[in-house]
PDB file of C-alpha atoms and ligand atoms in Angstrom:
ATOM      1  CA  MET A  30     -25.042  -7.623  19.184  1.00  0.00           C
ATOM      2  CA  VAL A  31     -28.272  -7.123  20.155  1.00  0.00           C
ATOM      3  CA  LEU A  32     -28.244  -3.684  20.490  1.00  0.00           C
ATOM      4  CA  THR A  33     -26.163  -3.340  17.151  1.00  0.00           C
ATOM      5  CA  LEU A  34     -29.018  -5.637  15.690  1.00  0.00           C
ATOM      6  CA  VAL A  35     -32.066  -3.267  17.072  1.00  0.00           C
ATOM      7  CA  LEU A  36     -30.463   0.003  16.658  1.00  0.00           C
ATOM      8  CA  ALA A  37     -28.992  -0.645  13.116  1.00  0.00           C
ATOM      9  CA  GLY A  38     -32.263  -3.013  12.020  1.00  0.00           C
ATOM     10  CA  THR A  39     -34.428   0.090  12.953  1.00  0.00           C
ATOM     11  CA  GLU A  40     -33.389   3.505  13.503  1.00  0.00           C
ATOM     12  CA  ASN A  41     -31.057   3.353   9.961  1.00  0.00           C
ATOM     13  CA  THR A  42     -34.074   2.049   8.896  1.00  0.00           C
ATOM     14  CA  ALA A  43     -36.198   4.657   9.567  1.00  0.00           C
ATOM     15  CA  GLN A  44     -33.929   7.435   9.445  1.00  0.00           C
ATOM     16  CA  THR A  45     -33.455   6.524   5.510  1.00  0.00           C
ATOM     17  CA  ILE A  46     -37.141   6.585   4.674  1.00  0.00           C
ATOM     18  CA  GLY A  47     -37.732   9.871   7.145  1.00  0.00           C
ATOM     19  CA  ASN A  48     -34.949  11.504   4.854  1.00  0.00           C
ATOM     20  CA  GLY A  49     -35.634  10.112   1.563  1.00  0.00           C
ATOM     21  CA  THR A  50     -39.167  11.117   1.703  1.00  0.00           C
ATOM     22  CA  VAL A  51     -38.034  14.602   2.624  1.00  0.00           C
ATOM     23  CA  GLY A  52     -35.858  14.379  -0.611  1.00  0.00           C
ATOM     24  CA  LEU A  53     -38.612  13.105  -2.821  1.00  0.00           C
ATOM     25  CA  LEU A  54     -41.087  15.574  -1.522  1.00  0.00           C
ATOM     26  CA  THR A  55     -38.328  18.868  -2.425  1.00  0.00           C
ATOM     27  CA  HIS A  56     -37.150  17.489  -5.904  1.00  0.00           C
ATOM     28  CA  PRO A  57     -41.272  17.233  -7.467  1.00  0.00           C
ATOM     29  CA  ASP A  58     -39.215  16.457 -10.624  1.00  0.00           C
ATOM     30  CA  GLN A  59     -37.670  13.159  -9.283  1.00  0.00           C
ATOM     31  CA  LEU A  60     -40.541  12.322  -7.505  1.00  0.00           C
ATOM     32  CA  ASP A  61     -43.020  13.430 -10.885  1.00  0.00           C
ATOM     33  CA  ALA A  62     -40.339  10.493 -12.855  1.00  0.00           C
ATOM     34  CA  LEU A  63     -40.937   7.655  -9.980  1.00  0.00           C
ATOM     35  CA  HIS A  64     -44.965   8.196 -10.030  1.00  0.00           C
ATOM     36  CA  ALA A  65     -44.613   8.038 -14.138  1.00  0.00           C
ATOM     37  CA  ASP A  66     -41.996   4.596 -13.614  1.00  0.00           C
ATOM     38  CA  PRO A  67     -42.350   2.659 -10.369  1.00  0.00           C
ATOM     39  CA  GLY A  68     -39.526   0.737 -12.382  1.00  0.00           C
ATOM     40  CA  LEU A  69     -37.291   3.430 -11.284  1.00  0.00           C
ATOM     41  CA  LEU A  70     -37.898   2.433  -7.072  1.00  0.00           C
ATOM     42  CA  PRO A  71     -34.624   0.122  -7.236  1.00  0.00           C
ATOM     43  CA  GLY A  72     -32.520   2.244  -8.478  1.00  0.00           C
ATOM     44  CA  ALA A  73     -34.068   5.165  -6.745  1.00  0.00           C
ATOM     45  CA  ILE A  74     -33.085   3.242  -3.372  1.00  0.00           C
ATOM     46  CA  HIS A  75     -29.703   3.485  -3.988  1.00  0.00           C
ATOM     47  CA  GLU A  76     -29.644   7.074  -4.478  1.00  0.00           C
ATOM     48  CA  ILE A  77     -31.588   7.795  -2.022  1.00  0.00           C
ATOM     49  CA  MET A  78     -28.852   6.319   0.159  1.00  0.00           C
ATOM     50  CA  ARG A  79     -26.482   7.881  -1.722  1.00  0.00           C
ATOM     51  CA  TRP A  80     -27.844  11.371  -1.114  1.00  0.00           C
ATOM     52  CA  CYS A  81     -29.274  11.638   2.188  1.00  0.00           C
ATOM     53  CA  GLY A  82     -28.285   7.698   3.752  1.00  0.00           C
ATOM     54  CA  PRO A  83     -28.673   7.735   7.594  1.00  0.00           C
ATOM     55  CA  LEU A  84     -24.784   7.363   8.632  1.00  0.00           C
ATOM     56  CA  HIS A  85     -21.584   9.590   7.495  1.00  0.00           C
ATOM     57  CA  SER A  86     -19.087   7.215   8.547  1.00  0.00           C
ATOM     58  CA  THR A  87     -17.997   3.789   9.530  1.00  0.00           C
ATOM     59  CA  GLN A  88     -16.506   2.668  13.057  1.00  0.00           C
ATOM     60  CA  PHE A  89     -13.017   3.148  13.846  1.00  0.00           C
ATOM     61  CA  ARG A  90     -10.520   0.751  12.188  1.00  0.00           C
ATOM     62  CA  HIS A  91      -7.495  -0.161  13.742  1.00  0.00           C
ATOM     63  CA  ALA A  92      -4.241  -0.532  11.497  1.00  0.00           C
ATOM     64  CA  VAL A  93      -2.766  -3.927  12.104  1.00  0.00           C
ATOM     65  CA  GLU A  94       0.201  -2.400  10.343  1.00  0.00           C
ATOM     66  CA  ASP A  95       1.638   0.361   8.365  1.00  0.00           C
ATOM     67  CA  VAL A  96      -0.120   1.167   5.691  1.00  0.00           C
ATOM     68  CA  GLU A  97      -0.527   4.139   2.774  1.00  0.00           C
ATOM     69  CA  ILE A  98      -4.275   5.259   2.288  1.00  0.00           C
ATOM     70  CA  GLY A  99      -4.419   8.528  -0.108  1.00  0.00           C
ATOM     71  CA  GLY A 100      -0.639   9.432   0.307  1.00  0.00           C
ATOM     72  CA  LYS A 101      -0.946   9.797   3.638  1.00  0.00           C
ATOM     73  CA  THR A 102       0.592   6.959   6.628  1.00  0.00           C
ATOM     74  CA  ILE A 103      -1.439   5.513   8.268  1.00  0.00           C
ATOM     75  CA  LYS A 104       0.819   3.698  11.801  1.00  0.00           C
ATOM     76  CA  GLN A 105       0.086   0.657  13.224  1.00  0.00           C
ATOM     77  CA  GLY A 106      -2.195   0.993  15.817  1.00  0.00           C
ATOM     78  CA  GLU A 107      -3.465   4.234  14.740  1.00  0.00           C
ATOM     79  CA  ARG A 108      -7.223   4.524  14.268  1.00  0.00           C
ATOM     80  CA  VAL A 109      -8.997   5.802  11.105  1.00  0.00           C
ATOM     81  CA  MET A 110     -12.849   6.169   9.928  1.00  0.00           C
ATOM     82  CA  GLY A 111     -14.050   5.818   6.549  1.00  0.00           C
ATOM     83  CA  MET A 112     -16.214   9.155   5.724  1.00  0.00           C
ATOM     84  CA  LEU A 113     -18.669   7.070   3.731  1.00  0.00           C
ATOM     85  CA  VAL A 114     -20.629  10.213   3.200  1.00  0.00           C
ATOM     86  CA  ALA A 115     -17.205  12.068   1.424  1.00  0.00           C
ATOM     87  CA  ALA A 116     -17.221   8.713  -0.860  1.00  0.00           C
ATOM     88  CA  ASN A 117     -21.034   9.264  -1.523  1.00  0.00           C
ATOM     89  CA  TYR A 118     -20.408  12.754  -2.858  1.00  0.00           C
ATOM     90  CA  ASP A 119     -16.866  11.797  -4.846  1.00  0.00           C
ATOM     91  CA  PRO A 120     -16.948  14.094  -7.905  1.00  0.00           C
ATOM     92  CA  ARG A 121     -14.826  11.328  -9.555  1.00  0.00           C
ATOM     93  CA  TYR A 122     -17.241   8.800  -9.355  1.00  0.00           C
ATOM     94  CA  PHE A 123     -20.959  10.786  -9.235  1.00  0.00           C
ATOM     95  CA  ALA A 124     -21.541  13.831 -11.527  1.00  0.00           C
ATOM     96  CA  ASP A 125     -22.543  16.776 -10.234  1.00  0.00           C
ATOM     97  CA  PRO A 126     -23.442  14.976  -7.127  1.00  0.00           C
ATOM     98  CA  ASP A 127     -25.290  17.539  -4.800  1.00  0.00           C
ATOM     99  CA  ARG A 128     -28.173  16.453  -7.313  1.00  0.00           C
ATOM    100  CA  LEU A 129     -30.475  13.381  -6.343  1.00  0.00           C
ATOM    101  CA  ASP A 130     -31.218  11.555  -9.567  1.00  0.00           C
ATOM    102  CA  LEU A 131     -33.237   9.129  -9.507  1.00  0.00           C
ATOM    103  CA  ARG A 132     -32.285   7.439 -12.824  1.00  0.00           C
ATOM    104  CA  ARG A 133     -28.036   7.779 -12.178  1.00  0.00           C
ATOM    105  CA  GLN A 134     -27.442   4.088 -10.555  1.00  0.00           C
ATOM    106  CA  ASP A 135     -29.808   2.379 -13.122  1.00  0.00           C
ATOM    107  CA  ASP A 136     -27.254  -0.694 -12.794  1.00  0.00           C
ATOM    108  CA  ILE A 137     -28.392  -2.127  -9.448  1.00  0.00           C
ATOM    109  CA  GLN A 138     -26.446  -5.059  -9.529  1.00  0.00           C
ATOM    110  CA  ARG A 139     -23.271  -2.712  -9.253  1.00  0.00           C
ATOM    111  CA  GLU A 140     -24.053  -0.919  -6.278  1.00  0.00           C
ATOM    112  CA  LEU A 141     -21.596   2.043  -6.444  1.00  0.00           C
ATOM    113  CA  HIS A 142     -22.254   3.868  -2.902  1.00  0.00           C
ATOM    114  CA  VAL A 143     -20.799   3.147  -0.010  1.00  0.00           C
ATOM    115  CA  ALA A 144     -24.109   3.748   2.736  1.00  0.00           C
ATOM    116  CA  PHE A 145     -24.068   0.296   3.578  1.00  0.00           C
ATOM    117  CA  GLY A 146     -19.747   0.653   4.130  1.00  0.00           C
ATOM    118  CA  ALA A 147     -18.166  -2.140   1.754  1.00  0.00           C
ATOM    119  CA  GLY A 148     -15.676  -4.807   2.071  1.00  0.00           C
ATOM    120  CA  LEU A 149     -15.671  -7.595   5.114  1.00  0.00           C
ATOM    121  CA  HIS A 150     -17.907  -5.428   7.600  1.00  0.00           C
ATOM    122  CA  TYR A 151     -20.558  -4.563   4.854  1.00  0.00           C
ATOM    123  CA  CYS A 152     -24.022  -4.438   6.373  1.00  0.00           C
ATOM    124  CA  LEU A 153     -25.499  -7.007   7.082  1.00  0.00           C
ATOM    125  CA  GLY A 154     -28.627  -5.865   7.115  1.00  0.00           C
ATOM    126  CA  ALA A 155     -28.839  -4.507   3.609  1.00  0.00           C
ATOM    127  CA  HIS A 156     -30.627  -6.415   1.631  1.00  0.00           C
ATOM    128  CA  LEU A 157     -33.567  -6.669   4.159  1.00  0.00           C
ATOM    129  CA  ALA A 158     -33.165  -2.690   4.280  1.00  0.00           C
ATOM    130  CA  LYS A 159     -33.485  -2.432   0.522  1.00  0.00           C
ATOM    131  CA  GLN A 160     -36.274  -4.609   0.710  1.00  0.00           C
ATOM    132  CA  GLU A 161     -37.842  -2.853   3.019  1.00  0.00           C
ATOM    133  CA  PHE A 162     -37.353   0.387   1.493  1.00  0.00           C
ATOM    134  CA  GLU A 163     -39.239  -0.553  -1.651  1.00  0.00           C
ATOM    135  CA  ILE A 164     -41.948  -1.518   0.567  1.00  0.00           C
ATOM    136  CA  ALA A 165     -41.842   1.585   2.264  1.00  0.00           C
ATOM    137  CA  PHE A 166     -41.276   4.249  -0.650  1.00  0.00           C
ATOM    138  CA  GLY A 167     -43.703   1.824  -3.099  1.00  0.00           C
ATOM    139  CA  GLY A 168     -46.061   2.050  -0.806  1.00  0.00           C
ATOM    140  CA  LEU A 169     -46.241   5.967   0.286  1.00  0.00           C
ATOM    141  CA  LEU A 170     -45.861   7.181  -2.802  1.00  0.00           C
ATOM    142  CA  SER A 171     -48.686   4.856  -4.146  1.00  0.00           C
ATOM    143  CA  ARG A 172     -51.267   4.970  -1.178  1.00  0.00           C
ATOM    144  CA  PHE A 173     -50.401   8.764  -0.843  1.00  0.00           C
ATOM    145  CA  PRO A 174     -49.597  10.029  -4.219  1.00  0.00           C
ATOM    146  CA  ASP A 175     -50.481  13.786  -3.390  1.00  0.00           C
ATOM    147  CA  MET A 176     -48.212  14.003   0.108  1.00  0.00           C
ATOM    148  CA  GLU A 177     -46.870  16.760   0.514  1.00  0.00           C
ATOM    149  CA  LEU A 178     -44.291  18.513   3.669  1.00  0.00           C
ATOM    150  CA  ALA A 179     -46.413  19.994   6.410  1.00  0.00           C
ATOM    151  CA  VAL A 180     -43.890  22.461   7.075  1.00  0.00           C
ATOM    152  CA  PRO A 181     -41.247  24.197   5.193  1.00  0.00           C
ATOM    153  CA  ALA A 182     -38.194  22.067   4.408  1.00  0.00           C
ATOM    154  CA  GLU A 183     -35.985  24.524   6.225  1.00  0.00           C
ATOM    155  CA  GLU A 184     -37.786  24.429   9.634  1.00  0.00           C
ATOM    156  CA  LEU A 185     -37.128  20.455   9.993  1.00  0.00           C
ATOM    157  CA  GLU A 186     -35.461  19.698  12.948  1.00  0.00           C
ATOM    158  CA  ARG A 187     -32.408  17.337  13.134  1.00  0.00           C
ATOM    159  CA  GLN A 188     -30.725  15.349  15.630  1.00  0.00           C
ATOM    160  CA  ASN A 189     -27.729  16.509  17.153  1.00  0.00           C
ATOM    161  CA  MET A 190     -25.932  13.801  16.369  1.00  0.00           C
ATOM    162  CA  PRO A 191     -22.427  13.962  14.547  1.00  0.00           C
ATOM    163  CA  GLY A 192     -22.032  11.385  12.067  1.00  0.00           C
ATOM    164  CA  SER A 193     -25.490  10.517  11.082  1.00  0.00           C
ATOM    165  CA  TRP A 194     -28.100  12.601   9.828  1.00  0.00           C
ATOM    166  CA  ARG A 195     -31.674  12.163  11.129  1.00  0.00           C
ATOM    167  CA  LEU A 196     -34.539  13.653  11.629  1.00  0.00           C
ATOM    168  CA  ARG A 197     -36.421  14.890  14.574  1.00  0.00           C
ATOM    169  CA  ARG A 198     -39.743  14.647  13.512  1.00  0.00           C
ATOM    170  CA  LEU A 199     -41.503  14.582   9.756  1.00  0.00           C
ATOM    171  CA  PRO A 200     -44.862  16.025   9.570  1.00  0.00           C
ATOM    172  CA  ILE A 201     -46.524  14.874   5.790  1.00  0.00           C
ATOM    173  CA  ARG A 202     -49.969  15.873   5.043  1.00  0.00           C
ATOM    174  CA  LEU A 203     -51.592  12.940   3.755  1.00  0.00           C
ATOM    175  CA  LYS A 204     -53.881  14.543   1.689  1.00  0.00           C
ATOM    176  CA  GLY A 205     -55.409  12.369  -0.987  1.00  0.00           C
ATOM    177  CA  SER A 206     -55.126   9.448   0.956  1.00  0.00           C
ATOM    178  CA  SER A 207     -57.697   5.783  -0.301  1.00  0.00           C
TER     179      SER A 207
HETATM  180  C1  HEM B 594     -30.285   2.297   5.549  1.00  0.00           C
HETATM  181  C2  HEM B 594     -30.336   0.879   6.737  1.00  0.00           C
HETATM  182  C3  HEM B 594     -29.064   0.724   7.066  1.00  0.00           C
HETATM  183  C4  HEM B 594     -27.683   1.482   6.815  1.00  0.00           C
HETATM  184  C5  HEM B 594     -27.876   2.826   6.029  1.00  0.00           C
HETATM  185  C6  HEM B 594     -26.741   0.714   7.372  1.00  0.00           C
HETATM  186  C7  HEM B 594     -25.291   0.772   7.716  1.00  0.00           C
HETATM  187  C8  HEM B 594     -24.320   0.205   7.969  1.00  0.00           C
HETATM  188  C9  HEM B 594     -22.981   0.662   7.850  1.00  0.00           C
HETATM  189  C10 HEM B 594     -22.629   1.846   6.683  1.00  0.00           C
HETATM  190  C11 HEM B 594     -21.898  -0.617   8.027  1.00  0.00           C
HETATM  191  C12 HEM B 594     -20.351  -0.742   8.337  1.00  0.00           C
HETATM  192  C13 HEM B 594     -20.096  -0.458   9.460  1.00  0.00           C
HETATM  193  C14 HEM B 594     -18.346  -0.377   9.300  1.00  0.00           C
HETATM  194  O1  HEM B 594     -17.937  -0.694   8.248  1.00  0.00           O
HETATM  195  O2  HEM B 594     -18.223  -0.191  10.135  1.00  0.00           O
HETATM  196  C15 HEM B 594     -23.113  -1.578   8.842  1.00  0.00           C
HETATM  197  C16 HEM B 594     -22.793  -2.685   9.275  1.00  0.00           C
HETATM  198  C17 HEM B 594     -23.722  -3.481   9.981  1.00  0.00           C
HETATM  199  N1  HEM B 594     -25.240  -3.596   9.636  1.00  0.00           N
HETATM  200 FE1  HEM B 594     -25.984  -1.741   8.506  1.00  0.00          FE
HETATM  201  N2  HEM B 594     -27.200  -0.411   7.730  1.00  0.00           N
HETATM  202  C18 HEM B 594     -28.901  -0.262   7.487  1.00  0.00           C
HETATM  203  C19 HEM B 594     -29.322  -1.313   8.243  1.00  0.00           C
HETATM  204  C20 HEM B 594     -29.372  -2.522   8.945  1.00  0.00           C
HETATM  205  C21 HEM B 594     -29.990  -3.536   8.994  1.00  0.00           C
HETATM  206  C22 HEM B 594     -31.721  -3.793   8.806  1.00  0.00           C
HETATM  207  C23 HEM B 594     -29.892  -4.414   9.792  1.00  0.00           C
HETATM  208  C24 HEM B 594     -30.181  -5.781  10.488  1.00  0.00           C
HETATM  209  C25 HEM B 594     -31.234  -6.471  10.612  1.00  0.00           C
HETATM  210  C26 HEM B 594     -28.160  -4.256  10.248  1.00  0.00           C
HETATM  211  C27 HEM B 594     -27.279  -4.433  10.623  1.00  0.00           C
HETATM  212  C28 HEM B 594     -25.796  -4.497  10.848  1.00  0.00           C
HETATM  213  C29 HEM B 594     -24.375  -5.061  10.906  1.00  0.00           C
HETATM  214  C30 HEM B 594     -25.089  -6.161  12.136  1.00  0.00           C
HETATM  215  C31 HEM B 594     -23.189  -4.309  10.621  1.00  0.00           C
HETATM  216  C32 HEM B 594     -22.425  -5.054  11.413  1.00  0.00           C
HETATM  217  C33 HEM B 594     -21.484  -6.197  10.293  1.00  0.00           C
HETATM  218  C34 HEM B 594     -20.065  -6.242  10.736  1.00  0.00           C
HETATM  219  O3  HEM B 594     -19.467  -5.747  11.498  1.00  0.00           O
HETATM  220  O4  HEM B 594     -19.260  -7.406   9.834  1.00  0.00           O
HETATM  221  N3  HEM B 594     -28.649  -2.932   9.022  1.00  0.00           N
HETATM  222  N4  HEM B 594     -24.273  -1.185   8.363  1.00  0.00           N
END
């Protein structure tokens, strides 16, 4: 439990801040929209989670009885893993899913993405993480409005960890700091 809390509570959050910062800095129109209207931030955080959340899948689940999902039968005892990233890019729920659109999830009471999982094992720390993102992105954008990537985006290195999307490091130029 301690390991889960420490890893889930720090790594995922830190990686989302990194991934989201790259997303914003490589989509200047979206960044400008957020600067112009900081009220977009709570919904923007959901879109960042959908578009570049750090976890691609859930833990394994074991079927306690035969069950049919999407036309396939999962037999009792077989293992399944939910692909969160596939659901988050499902065009039936998100039009033009590859596009980062910070206005997409304006009704934040209705969380459409599944970056925090769903159901019984929905992330224990989701509310804490969302508060951390509001403080982190809000503070970063207001304090360093002109920050930019210090290397071309295609040169950013990712960790080789199947099932997750993590940066090795994120060089940023914090020009315009106050
Ligand atoms: C961006 C940040 C985070 C992401 C993307 C994330 C994602 C997730 C996901 C997808 C699950 C469900 C896994 C499954 O269904 O198998 C989960 C569960 C969990 N998360 Fe998070 N999480 C984040 C932050 C946190 C934080 C800050 C904490 C604790 C302070 C935390 C603690 C947990 C725990 C304990 C579970 C297991 C819940 C259970 O099995 O009932 N997470 N998280």
